[in-house]
Amino acid sequence: MAPALGVFTDVLMIFLVLSTWPTPAFFQIQGDPEVEGAYPSLNVTFNSRTMNLSWDCPENMTEARCLLRHEETGKIIMKVSRMGCSCTFTSMTLHAGATLEVQVTAHQRHLRETLVYANTGVEGTAARNFSCFIYDADFLNCTWARGPVAPVDTQYFLFLQDSRSQGKRETECPGYLKEAGTNLGCHLHGLSRWPFYTYFLVNGSSRHMHIQFFDAILSTKEIERFSPPANTSVHCNESHCLIQWLQPKTQQRLSYLDFQYQLDIQKENMEPGSWNPLVEVSGASENKYNFPSLQPRVRHWVRVRAADARVLGWSPWSQPVHFGNGCIAFRGPTPGVGSCQQHLADPGPPHSGCPSSDPASCLYTSGKQQQGMAQVLVYLVHACGRQMKLLAPAFSFLVMHT
């Protein structure tokens, strides 16, 4: 079982010095000496779980304000109403420490009291290289590394907390990823209940020294890795091929305008260095793209990937979908109508290999090689379900294989 989560649970008082667990400590810096005899301490306290700073209200207080000095956010100043003796700051990371101050005016005198919030423990023992990512919309993986001076027996524990709610509910990682017995990762599923911003805390314990904690606030949107778009399909007519797909399922509800797509459309058996550039498609296209492709068409494949339009962290590619035909029919120097799906060298009965995207007709070719080209007799056939019916002998074509 993990140790008590001191950074979440206890309201830490002035002069608190921890003897066992590496809980942050506060140290008081008194205000103006000339008024200390007239007025007792304000008894300033700070609850790191709720980010609430409070103090004892002196009589006839006319003005009060709170200050927080933070390494990342700088100085934050909050004015307090005359009747209030507390203030609540927006959630922020505290592993680098912070300085909090209360300034009060009462009986026309100014009172000031300061608390220094310190991450107790030995420097270099906190978890390092902390990172998380969401995948398949509902799964979270987090990993971290052992602190460079952390003892061999150091054990780490991860807690998650809603950074914006007043209740600040917390959850310990249900499934640790271990390396040589040490927790160095976490796998969690069921993310639908977690908010846009989540607070992550990694604390630790050791029999030999106090271990510092590490914390972070991450946006679930920024750490999500989209799955590839699903159900990619291609439907062709005489001039275009319509490519369609479904947007990925995501942890946060997104509209189609939040997505950006890339399409990779290539001919089969392309020469090295002759690949087509990627096609950029915005979510406003409603998950479709018209690819100009005049009949007869050569064999192509397409794959799709997705990203949040504001983050552009690309998903893996979808599985390639193949479309088009394997040979092109010509009538002299001008392309003729129709195409066939397979290369056939020997005469035979009409085949059933017409692509389902173009079921109206296909050309069946047979013949023999003559001067590098095939002089063939072409039969026009009609596709009726899976049955192919020979209609009539047509005319001669030259077939160039691609």
mmCIF file of C-alpha atoms in Angstrom:
data_model
loop_
_atom_site.group_PDB
_atom_site.id
_atom_site.type_symbol
_atom_site.label_atom_id
_atom_site.label_comp_id
_atom_site.label_asym_id
_atom_site.label_seq_id
_atom_site.Cartn_x
_atom_site.Cartn_y
_atom_site.Cartn_z
ATOM 1 C CA MET A 1 0.000 0.000 0.000
ATOM 2 C CA ALA A 2 1.288 3.457 -0.806
ATOM 3 C CA PRO A 3 2.343 5.824 1.985
ATOM 4 C CA ALA A 4 0.045 8.612 3.125
ATOM 5 C CA LEU A 5 -0.277 11.298 0.510
ATOM 6 C CA GLY A 6 0.878 14.222 2.628
ATOM 7 C CA VAL A 7 1.014 16.733 -0.173
ATOM 8 C CA PHE A 8 -2.717 16.185 -0.749
ATOM 9 C CA THR A 9 -4.229 15.565 2.672
ATOM 10 C CA ASP A 10 -2.783 17.559 5.504
ATOM 11 C CA VAL A 11 -3.122 21.267 5.982
ATOM 12 C CA LEU A 12 0.489 22.107 6.648
ATOM 13 C CA MET A 13 1.067 24.606 9.429
ATOM 14 C CA ILE A 14 3.804 27.147 10.044
ATOM 15 C CA PHE A 15 7.059 25.648 11.340
ATOM 16 C CA LEU A 16 6.004 22.154 10.258
ATOM 17 C CA VAL A 17 9.075 19.978 9.955
ATOM 18 C CA LEU A 18 8.595 16.428 8.667
ATOM 19 C CA SER A 19 10.431 13.574 10.345
ATOM 20 C CA THR A 20 9.398 10.542 8.264
ATOM 21 C CA TRP A 21 7.730 11.140 4.877
ATOM 22 C CA PRO A 22 8.988 13.747 2.386
ATOM 23 C CA THR A 23 6.073 16.120 2.860
ATOM 24 C CA PRO A 24 6.655 19.800 1.974
ATOM 25 C CA ALA A 25 7.360 22.077 4.931
ATOM 26 C CA PHE A 26 6.501 25.678 5.738
ATOM 27 C CA PHE A 27 8.693 28.239 7.421
ATOM 28 C CA GLN A 28 7.411 31.558 8.751
ATOM 29 C CA ILE A 29 9.001 34.908 7.993
ATOM 30 C CA GLN A 30 7.592 37.541 10.367
ATOM 31 C CA GLY A 31 6.465 40.950 9.240
ATOM 32 C CA ASP A 32 7.233 44.426 10.540
ATOM 33 C CA PRO A 33 8.911 44.214 13.986
ATOM 34 C CA GLU A 34 7.325 47.387 15.348
ATOM 35 C CA VAL A 35 3.813 45.943 15.168
ATOM 36 C CA GLU A 36 4.559 42.432 16.324
ATOM 37 C CA GLY A 37 4.093 43.372 19.957
ATOM 38 C CA ALA A 38 0.744 44.974 19.311
ATOM 39 C CA TYR A 39 -0.654 42.211 17.118
ATOM 40 C CA PRO A 40 -0.172 38.457 17.400
ATOM 41 C CA SER A 41 0.730 36.252 14.475
ATOM 42 C CA LEU A 42 -1.833 35.939 11.712
ATOM 43 C CA ASN A 43 -1.442 32.150 11.934
ATOM 44 C CA VAL A 44 -1.234 31.794 8.177
ATOM 45 C CA THR A 45 -1.854 28.266 6.857
ATOM 46 C CA PHE A 46 -1.818 26.807 3.360
ATOM 47 C CA ASN A 47 -3.674 23.727 2.128
ATOM 48 C CA SER A 48 -1.704 22.454 -0.868
ATOM 49 C CA ARG A 49 -4.528 20.138 -1.867
ATOM 50 C CA THR A 50 -7.047 22.947 -2.353
ATOM 51 C CA MET A 51 -4.453 25.724 -2.947
ATOM 52 C CA ASN A 52 -6.205 27.704 -0.196
ATOM 53 C CA LEU A 53 -4.274 30.260 1.891
ATOM 54 C CA SER A 54 -6.006 31.377 5.112
ATOM 55 C CA TRP A 55 -5.246 33.360 8.281
ATOM 56 C CA ASP A 56 -6.813 34.697 11.470
ATOM 57 C CA CYS A 57 -8.820 37.837 10.815
ATOM 58 C CA PRO A 58 -7.667 40.796 12.939
ATOM 59 C CA GLU A 59 -10.237 43.270 14.218
ATOM 60 C CA ASN A 60 -11.064 46.261 12.047
ATOM 61 C CA MET A 61 -9.321 44.815 8.986
ATOM 62 C CA THR A 62 -9.804 47.224 6.106
ATOM 63 C CA GLU A 63 -7.707 45.616 3.386
ATOM 64 C CA ALA A 64 -6.029 42.293 2.648
ATOM 65 C CA ARG A 65 -4.313 40.617 -0.242
ATOM 66 C CA CYS A 66 -2.489 37.372 -0.964
ATOM 67 C CA LEU A 67 0.713 36.893 -2.921
ATOM 68 C CA LEU A 68 2.238 33.755 -4.379
ATOM 69 C CA ARG A 69 5.686 33.719 -5.955
ATOM 70 C CA HIS A 70 6.212 30.736 -8.211
ATOM 71 C CA GLU A 71 9.180 29.713 -10.327
ATOM 72 C CA GLU A 72 7.081 29.111 -13.458
ATOM 73 C CA THR A 73 4.162 31.540 -13.139
ATOM 74 C CA GLY A 74 5.978 34.414 -11.415
ATOM 75 C CA LYS A 75 4.148 36.565 -8.871
ATOM 76 C CA ILE A 76 0.399 36.199 -8.424
ATOM 77 C CA ILE A 77 -1.506 38.820 -6.403
ATOM 78 C CA MET A 78 -5.099 38.377 -5.235
ATOM 79 C CA LYS A 79 -7.144 41.026 -3.437
ATOM 80 C CA VAL A 80 -9.471 39.827 -0.706
ATOM 81 C CA SER A 81 -12.814 41.268 0.295
ATOM 82 C CA ARG A 82 -13.035 43.054 3.656
ATOM 83 C CA MET A 83 -14.916 40.166 5.220
ATOM 84 C CA GLY A 84 -12.676 37.454 3.807
ATOM 85 C CA CYS A 85 -9.618 35.942 5.460
ATOM 86 C CA SER A 86 -8.603 33.422 2.808
ATOM 87 C CA CYS A 87 -7.856 33.143 -0.879
ATOM 88 C CA THR A 88 -7.628 30.234 -3.290
ATOM 89 C CA PHE A 89 -5.073 30.081 -6.068
ATOM 90 C CA THR A 90 -5.379 28.214 -9.333
ATOM 91 C CA SER A 91 -3.798 24.775 -9.199
ATOM 92 C CA MET A 92 -0.118 24.735 -10.079
ATOM 93 C CA THR A 93 2.891 22.511 -9.617
ATOM 94 C CA LEU A 94 4.730 22.820 -6.317
ATOM 95 C CA HIS A 95 7.758 20.523 -6.619
ATOM 96 C CA ALA A 96 10.026 23.549 -7.181
ATOM 97 C CA GLY A 97 8.609 25.278 -4.101
ATOM 98 C CA ALA A 98 6.729 28.537 -3.676
ATOM 99 C CA THR A 99 6.580 31.577 -1.407
ATOM 100 C CA LEU A 100 3.216 32.738 -0.073
ATOM 101 C CA GLU A 101 2.481 36.027 1.656
ATOM 102 C CA VAL A 102 -0.471 37.683 3.376
ATOM 103 C CA GLN A 103 -0.639 41.480 3.658
ATOM 104 C CA VAL A 104 -3.302 42.951 5.941
ATOM 105 C CA THR A 105 -4.247 46.509 6.941
ATOM 106 C CA ALA A 106 -5.918 46.849 10.351
ATOM 107 C CA HIS A 107 -6.143 49.869 12.671
ATOM 108 C CA GLN A 108 -4.241 51.780 9.974
ATOM 109 C CA ARG A 109 -1.263 49.490 10.400
ATOM 110 C CA HIS A 110 0.192 47.067 7.899
ATOM 111 C CA LEU A 111 0.744 43.440 8.835
ATOM 112 C CA ARG A 112 2.672 41.000 6.693
ATOM 113 C CA GLU A 113 3.374 37.310 7.121
ATOM 114 C CA THR A 114 5.196 35.012 4.702
ATOM 115 C CA LEU A 115 5.343 31.235 4.297
ATOM 116 C CA VAL A 116 8.013 29.406 2.320
ATOM 117 C CA TYR A 117 6.730 26.165 0.815
ATOM 118 C CA ALA A 118 9.639 23.725 0.424
ATOM 119 C CA ASN A 119 9.882 20.296 -1.207
ATOM 120 C CA THR A 120 11.725 18.493 1.569
ATOM 121 C CA GLY A 121 13.949 15.556 0.821
ATOM 122 C CA VAL A 122 17.316 14.958 -0.750
ATOM 123 C CA GLU A 123 17.941 16.767 -4.014
ATOM 124 C CA GLY A 124 18.041 14.343 -6.944
ATOM 125 C CA THR A 125 15.784 11.686 -5.416
ATOM 126 C CA ALA A 126 12.517 12.730 -7.115
ATOM 127 C CA ALA A 127 11.201 10.895 -10.168
ATOM 128 C CA ARG A 128 12.635 12.188 -13.457
ATOM 129 C CA ASN A 129 11.556 12.234 -17.127
ATOM 130 C CA PHE A 130 7.864 11.994 -16.286
ATOM 131 C CA SER A 131 5.559 11.704 -19.305
ATOM 132 C CA CYS A 132 2.067 10.427 -20.081
ATOM 133 C CA PHE A 133 0.004 9.723 -23.166
ATOM 134 C CA ILE A 134 -3.582 8.673 -23.835
ATOM 135 C CA TYR A 135 -4.371 6.137 -26.549
ATOM 136 C CA ASP A 136 -7.527 4.458 -27.861
ATOM 137 C CA ALA A 137 -9.483 7.267 -26.138
ATOM 138 C CA ASP A 138 -9.757 5.445 -22.806
ATOM 139 C CA PHE A 139 -6.267 4.252 -21.835
ATOM 140 C CA LEU A 140 -3.434 6.134 -20.120
ATOM 141 C CA ASN A 141 0.242 5.202 -19.882
ATOM 142 C CA CYS A 142 2.682 7.173 -17.716
ATOM 143 C CA THR A 143 6.382 6.502 -17.275
ATOM 144 C CA TRP A 144 9.191 8.018 -15.221
ATOM 145 C CA ALA A 145 12.782 7.298 -14.249
ATOM 146 C CA ARG A 146 14.417 6.866 -10.870
ATOM 147 C CA GLY A 147 16.076 9.967 -9.423
ATOM 148 C CA PRO A 148 19.845 9.881 -10.009
ATOM 149 C CA VAL A 149 20.708 9.781 -6.284
ATOM 150 C CA ALA A 150 17.679 7.795 -5.106
ATOM 151 C CA PRO A 151 18.638 4.677 -3.095
ATOM 152 C CA VAL A 152 18.103 1.230 -4.575
ATOM 153 C CA ASP A 153 15.160 0.565 -2.257
ATOM 154 C CA THR A 154 13.255 3.694 -3.398
ATOM 155 C CA GLN A 155 9.653 3.001 -4.320
ATOM 156 C CA TYR A 156 7.523 5.514 -6.217
ATOM 157 C CA PHE A 157 3.750 6.017 -6.188
ATOM 158 C CA LEU A 158 1.564 7.913 -8.663
ATOM 159 C CA PHE A 159 -1.608 9.789 -7.740
ATOM 160 C CA LEU A 160 -4.032 11.571 -10.074
ATOM 161 C CA GLN A 161 -6.301 14.412 -9.073
ATOM 162 C CA ASP A 162 -8.885 16.653 -10.714
ATOM 163 C CA SER A 163 -6.968 19.938 -10.755
ATOM 164 C CA ARG A 164 -10.023 22.190 -11.046
ATOM 165 C CA SER A 165 -12.745 20.695 -8.820
ATOM 166 C CA GLN A 166 -13.238 21.853 -5.243
ATOM 167 C CA GLY A 167 -13.439 18.293 -3.957
ATOM 168 C CA LYS A 168 -10.038 17.446 -5.445
ATOM 169 C CA ARG A 169 -10.754 13.719 -5.573
ATOM 170 C CA GLU A 170 -7.648 11.632 -5.976
ATOM 171 C CA THR A 171 -6.869 8.180 -7.334
ATOM 172 C CA GLU A 172 -3.759 6.074 -6.952
ATOM 173 C CA CYS A 173 -2.475 4.236 -9.997
ATOM 174 C CA PRO A 174 -4.242 0.851 -10.130
ATOM 175 C CA GLY A 175 -1.641 -0.870 -12.309
ATOM 176 C CA TYR A 176 2.046 -0.102 -11.877
ATOM 177 C CA LEU A 177 4.662 -0.956 -14.493
ATOM 178 C CA LYS A 178 7.689 -2.306 -12.662
ATOM 179 C CA GLU A 179 11.366 -2.595 -13.440
ATOM 180 C CA ALA A 180 13.446 -4.689 -11.023
ATOM 181 C CA GLY A 181 10.634 -4.310 -8.484
ATOM 182 C CA THR A 182 10.484 -0.493 -8.680
ATOM 183 C CA ASN A 183 7.359 1.302 -9.909
ATOM 184 C CA LEU A 184 8.490 3.215 -12.995
ATOM 185 C CA GLY A 185 5.214 3.465 -14.882
ATOM 186 C CA CYS A 186 1.448 3.254 -14.659
ATOM 187 C CA HIS A 187 -1.299 1.851 -16.861
ATOM 188 C CA LEU A 188 -4.824 3.099 -16.292
ATOM 189 C CA HIS A 189 -8.094 2.731 -18.191
ATOM 190 C CA GLY A 190 -11.508 4.295 -17.815
ATOM 191 C CA LEU A 191 -10.581 7.933 -18.492
ATOM 192 C CA SER A 192 -14.068 9.180 -19.297
ATOM 193 C CA ARG A 193 -14.464 10.616 -15.797
ATOM 194 C CA TRP A 194 -11.216 12.570 -15.845
ATOM 195 C CA PRO A 195 -11.258 16.314 -16.622
ATOM 196 C CA PHE A 196 -9.479 18.364 -19.237
ATOM 197 C CA TYR A 197 -6.689 19.239 -16.762
ATOM 198 C CA THR A 198 -5.387 16.542 -14.437
ATOM 199 C CA TYR A 199 -2.865 16.876 -11.619
ATOM 200 C CA PHE A 200 -0.223 14.129 -11.412
ATOM 201 C CA LEU A 201 1.893 13.538 -8.305
ATOM 202 C CA VAL A 202 4.759 11.053 -7.987
ATOM 203 C CA ASN A 203 6.060 10.715 -4.438
ATOM 204 C CA GLY A 204 8.448 8.149 -3.034
ATOM 205 C CA SER A 205 9.743 6.397 0.035
ATOM 206 C CA SER A 206 13.029 4.868 1.152
ATOM 207 C CA ARG A 207 14.473 3.507 4.390
ATOM 208 C CA HIS A 208 17.668 5.478 3.833
ATOM 209 C CA MET A 209 16.630 9.057 3.035
ATOM 210 C CA HIS A 210 13.702 11.378 2.379
ATOM 211 C CA ILE A 211 12.527 11.280 -1.257
ATOM 212 C CA GLN A 212 11.350 14.473 -2.936
ATOM 213 C CA PHE A 213 8.080 14.499 -4.871
ATOM 214 C CA PHE A 214 7.447 15.492 -8.481
ATOM 215 C CA ASP A 215 4.155 16.917 -9.750
ATOM 216 C CA ALA A 216 2.724 18.050 -13.082
ATOM 217 C CA ILE A 217 -0.542 19.373 -14.507
ATOM 218 C CA LEU A 218 -1.270 17.936 -17.935
ATOM 219 C CA SER A 219 -3.988 18.643 -20.459
ATOM 220 C CA THR A 220 -5.624 15.414 -21.563
ATOM 221 C CA LYS A 221 -6.082 16.962 -24.992
ATOM 222 C CA GLU A 222 -2.376 17.673 -25.401
ATOM 223 C CA ILE A 223 -1.222 14.197 -24.341
ATOM 224 C CA GLU A 224 -3.740 12.203 -26.381
ATOM 225 C CA ARG A 225 -2.467 10.176 -29.318
ATOM 226 C CA PHE A 226 -5.247 9.568 -31.802
ATOM 227 C CA SER A 227 -5.952 6.155 -33.213
ATOM 228 C CA PRO A 228 -5.835 5.870 -37.018
ATOM 229 C CA PRO A 229 -9.038 6.867 -38.841
ATOM 230 C CA ALA A 230 -11.332 3.871 -39.278
ATOM 231 C CA ASN A 231 -13.298 2.378 -42.171
ATOM 232 C CA THR A 232 -11.379 3.938 -45.047
ATOM 233 C CA SER A 233 -13.204 3.270 -48.320
ATOM 234 C CA VAL A 234 -12.781 4.227 -51.981
ATOM 235 C CA HIS A 235 -15.596 4.517 -54.553
ATOM 236 C CA CYS A 236 -14.682 5.356 -58.133
ATOM 237 C CA ASN A 237 -16.538 6.640 -61.191
ATOM 238 C CA GLU A 238 -15.237 7.563 -64.631
ATOM 239 C CA SER A 239 -13.434 10.715 -63.471
ATOM 240 C CA HIS A 240 -12.875 10.563 -59.713
ATOM 241 C CA CYS A 241 -12.341 8.278 -56.778
ATOM 242 C CA LEU A 242 -14.118 9.354 -53.593
ATOM 243 C CA ILE A 243 -12.061 8.500 -50.500
ATOM 244 C CA GLN A 244 -13.951 8.479 -47.192
ATOM 245 C CA TRP A 245 -13.095 7.606 -43.585
ATOM 246 C CA LEU A 246 -14.376 7.920 -40.016
ATOM 247 C CA GLN A 247 -12.812 10.279 -37.484
ATOM 248 C CA PRO A 248 -11.032 8.589 -34.557
ATOM 249 C CA LYS A 249 -12.710 8.121 -31.215
ATOM 250 C CA THR A 250 -11.203 10.600 -28.738
ATOM 251 C CA GLN A 251 -11.076 11.046 -24.973
ATOM 252 C CA GLN A 252 -12.426 14.600 -25.188
ATOM 253 C CA ARG A 253 -15.471 15.285 -27.336
ATOM 254 C CA LEU A 254 -14.282 17.015 -30.503
ATOM 255 C CA SER A 255 -16.152 18.315 -33.525
ATOM 256 C CA TYR A 256 -15.108 17.481 -37.072
ATOM 257 C CA LEU A 257 -13.578 20.972 -37.305
ATOM 258 C CA ASP A 258 -11.040 20.052 -34.609
ATOM 259 C CA PHE A 259 -9.388 17.463 -36.863
ATOM 260 C CA GLN A 260 -6.715 17.661 -39.518
ATOM 261 C CA TYR A 261 -5.938 14.737 -41.850
ATOM 262 C CA GLN A 262 -3.160 13.659 -44.150
ATOM 263 C CA LEU A 263 -3.698 11.260 -47.060
ATOM 264 C CA ASP A 264 -0.892 9.234 -48.571
ATOM 265 C CA ILE A 265 -1.967 8.240 -52.110
ATOM 266 C CA GLN A 266 0.560 6.312 -54.180
ATOM 267 C CA LYS A 267 0.707 4.171 -57.284
ATOM 268 C CA GLU A 268 1.689 0.596 -56.738
ATOM 269 C CA ASN A 269 5.257 -0.354 -57.666
ATOM 270 C CA MET A 270 6.448 3.249 -57.700
ATOM 271 C CA GLU A 271 10.088 3.898 -58.451
ATOM 272 C CA PRO A 272 12.186 5.053 -55.452
ATOM 273 C CA GLY A 273 12.176 8.823 -55.098
ATOM 274 C CA SER A 274 9.002 9.322 -57.130
ATOM 275 C CA TRP A 275 6.472 9.217 -54.292
ATOM 276 C CA ASN A 276 3.551 11.621 -54.364
ATOM 277 C CA PRO A 277 3.458 14.343 -51.666
ATOM 278 C CA LEU A 278 1.033 13.955 -48.778
ATOM 279 C CA VAL A 279 -2.416 15.485 -49.238
ATOM 280 C CA GLU A 280 -3.594 17.835 -46.450
ATOM 281 C CA VAL A 281 -7.329 17.665 -45.713
ATOM 282 C CA SER A 282 -9.072 19.782 -43.059
ATOM 283 C CA GLY A 283 -11.852 18.468 -40.876
ATOM 284 C CA ALA A 284 -14.225 20.845 -42.665
ATOM 285 C CA SER A 285 -14.159 18.461 -45.634
ATOM 286 C CA GLU A 286 -16.360 16.106 -43.579
ATOM 287 C CA ASN A 287 -13.940 13.191 -43.855
ATOM 288 C CA LYS A 288 -13.865 12.815 -47.612
ATOM 289 C CA TYR A 289 -11.559 13.635 -50.506
ATOM 290 C CA ASN A 290 -12.092 13.474 -54.274
ATOM 291 C CA PHE A 291 -9.067 12.049 -56.040
ATOM 292 C CA PRO A 292 -9.054 12.841 -59.796
ATOM 293 C CA SER A 293 -8.451 9.588 -61.626
ATOM 294 C CA LEU A 294 -9.507 9.298 -65.268
ATOM 295 C CA GLN A 295 -10.429 5.899 -66.636
ATOM 296 C CA PRO A 296 -8.617 3.685 -67.245
ATOM 297 C CA ARG A 297 -6.757 3.943 -63.934
ATOM 298 C CA VAL A 298 -3.690 2.213 -62.619
ATOM 299 C CA ARG A 299 -3.536 0.427 -59.306
ATOM 300 C CA HIS A 300 -3.212 2.777 -56.271
ATOM 301 C CA TRP A 301 -3.280 2.541 -52.511
ATOM 302 C CA VAL A 302 -4.285 5.124 -49.901
ATOM 303 C CA ARG A 303 -3.799 5.438 -46.168
ATOM 304 C CA VAL A 304 -4.966 8.152 -43.739
ATOM 305 C CA ARG A 305 -3.785 9.618 -40.456
ATOM 306 C CA ALA A 306 -5.318 12.212 -38.120
ATOM 307 C CA ALA A 307 -4.299 14.930 -35.683
ATOM 308 C CA ASP A 308 -5.829 17.629 -33.536
ATOM 309 C CA ALA A 309 -5.741 20.699 -35.763
ATOM 310 C CA ARG A 310 -4.268 22.811 -32.934
ATOM 311 C CA VAL A 311 -1.675 20.316 -31.702
ATOM 312 C CA LEU A 312 -0.716 18.314 -34.830
ATOM 313 C CA GLY A 313 0.486 15.213 -33.044
ATOM 314 C CA TRP A 314 -0.136 12.702 -35.816
ATOM 315 C CA SER A 315 -1.762 9.323 -35.279
ATOM 316 C CA PRO A 316 -0.309 6.177 -36.816
ATOM 317 C CA TRP A 317 -1.298 5.514 -40.433
ATOM 318 C CA SER A 318 -4.398 3.486 -41.204
ATOM 319 C CA GLN A 319 -4.011 0.237 -43.096
ATOM 320 C CA PRO A 320 -3.591 0.848 -46.857
ATOM 321 C CA VAL A 321 -6.686 0.444 -49.030
ATOM 322 C CA HIS A 322 -6.020 -0.596 -52.645
ATOM 323 C CA PHE A 323 -8.084 0.588 -55.587
ATOM 324 C CA GLY A 324 -7.870 0.817 -59.364
ATOM 325 C CA ASN A 325 -6.841 -1.832 -61.896
ATOM 326 C CA GLY A 326 -3.681 -3.574 -62.927
ATOM 327 C CA CYS A 327 -3.594 -2.835 -66.670
ATOM 328 C CA ILE A 328 -4.650 -0.077 -69.059
ATOM 329 C CA ALA A 329 -6.329 -0.653 -72.400
ATOM 330 C CA PHE A 330 -5.332 1.459 -75.402
ATOM 331 C CA ARG A 331 -6.809 1.875 -78.844
ATOM 332 C CA GLY A 332 -3.770 2.873 -80.800
ATOM 333 C CA PRO A 333 -2.131 5.863 -79.074
ATOM 334 C CA THR A 334 -5.369 6.866 -77.319
ATOM 335 C CA PRO A 335 -6.554 5.184 -74.121
ATOM 336 C CA GLY A 336 -9.629 3.074 -74.690
ATOM 337 C CA VAL A 337 -12.561 2.570 -72.420
ATOM 338 C CA GLY A 338 -12.555 0.073 -69.603
ATOM 339 C CA SER A 339 -9.843 -1.674 -67.661
ATOM 340 C CA CYS A 340 -9.089 -5.037 -66.156
ATOM 341 C CA GLN A 341 -8.123 -6.028 -62.640
ATOM 342 C CA GLN A 342 -5.741 -8.872 -63.424
ATOM 343 C CA HIS A 343 -3.031 -9.550 -65.994
ATOM 344 C CA LEU A 344 -4.054 -12.557 -68.115
ATOM 345 C CA ALA A 345 -1.695 -14.044 -70.694
ATOM 346 C CA ASP A 346 -3.649 -17.064 -71.877
ATOM 347 C CA PRO A 347 -7.097 -17.274 -73.436
ATOM 348 C CA GLY A 348 -9.857 -18.438 -71.161
ATOM 349 C CA PRO A 349 -13.443 -17.870 -70.183
ATOM 350 C CA PRO A 350 -14.588 -14.451 -69.007
ATOM 351 C CA HIS A 351 -13.280 -13.880 -65.488
ATOM 352 C CA SER A 352 -15.008 -12.504 -62.403
ATOM 353 C CA GLY A 353 -12.226 -10.197 -61.318
ATOM 354 C CA CYS A 354 -13.895 -6.864 -61.965
ATOM 355 C CA PRO A 355 -13.437 -4.453 -59.058
ATOM 356 C CA SER A 356 -16.555 -4.102 -56.932
ATOM 357 C CA SER A 357 -16.245 -0.321 -57.217
ATOM 358 C CA ASP A 358 -16.801 -0.541 -60.983
ATOM 359 C CA PRO A 359 -19.230 -3.474 -61.500
ATOM 360 C CA ALA A 360 -20.800 -2.260 -64.730
ATOM 361 C CA SER A 361 -18.257 -3.733 -67.095
ATOM 362 C CA CYS A 362 -14.713 -4.923 -67.557
ATOM 363 C CA LEU A 363 -12.592 -6.121 -70.420
ATOM 364 C CA TYR A 364 -11.353 -9.637 -70.719
ATOM 365 C CA THR A 365 -8.163 -9.909 -72.769
ATOM 366 C CA SER A 366 -6.438 -12.830 -74.427
ATOM 367 C CA GLY A 367 -3.874 -13.184 -77.164
ATOM 368 C CA LYS A 368 -0.198 -13.649 -77.801
ATOM 369 C CA GLN A 369 2.858 -11.447 -77.580
ATOM 370 C CA GLN A 370 3.817 -9.554 -80.747
ATOM 371 C CA GLN A 371 6.740 -7.071 -80.821
ATOM 372 C CA GLY A 372 6.623 -6.314 -77.096
ATOM 373 C CA MET A 373 2.881 -5.637 -77.118
ATOM 374 C CA ALA A 374 -0.067 -7.957 -76.989
ATOM 375 C CA GLN A 375 -2.375 -8.153 -80.007
ATOM 376 C CA VAL A 376 -5.530 -9.297 -78.350
ATOM 377 C CA LEU A 377 -9.108 -10.074 -79.073
ATOM 378 C CA VAL A 378 -11.292 -8.294 -76.607
ATOM 379 C CA TYR A 379 -14.674 -9.431 -75.462
ATOM 380 C CA LEU A 380 -17.073 -7.123 -73.750
ATOM 381 C CA VAL A 381 -18.590 -8.801 -70.749
ATOM 382 C CA HIS A 382 -21.246 -7.775 -68.298
ATOM 383 C CA ALA A 383 -21.062 -8.290 -64.526
ATOM 384 C CA CYS A 384 -24.211 -9.703 -62.943
ATOM 385 C CA GLY A 385 -23.358 -10.342 -59.328
ATOM 386 C CA ARG A 386 -20.636 -12.978 -59.422
ATOM 387 C CA GLN A 387 -21.641 -14.368 -62.810
ATOM 388 C CA MET A 388 -19.951 -13.072 -65.957
ATOM 389 C CA LYS A 389 -21.876 -13.267 -69.212
ATOM 390 C CA LEU A 390 -20.158 -13.095 -72.614
ATOM 391 C CA LEU A 391 -22.060 -10.550 -74.703
ATOM 392 C CA ALA A 392 -20.279 -10.129 -78.014
ATOM 393 C CA PRO A 393 -16.853 -10.156 -79.580
ATOM 394 C CA ALA A 394 -15.571 -6.626 -79.850
ATOM 395 C CA PHE A 395 -12.487 -5.303 -81.598
ATOM 396 C CA SER A 396 -8.750 -5.494 -81.249
ATOM 397 C CA PHE A 397 -6.832 -3.545 -78.631
ATOM 398 C CA LEU A 398 -3.226 -3.127 -77.737
ATOM 399 C CA VAL A 399 -2.838 -3.708 -74.016
ATOM 400 C CA MET A 400 0.055 -2.082 -72.195
ATOM 401 C CA HIS A 401 0.721 -3.558 -68.769
ATOM 402 C CA THR A 402 1.626 -1.192 -65.868
#
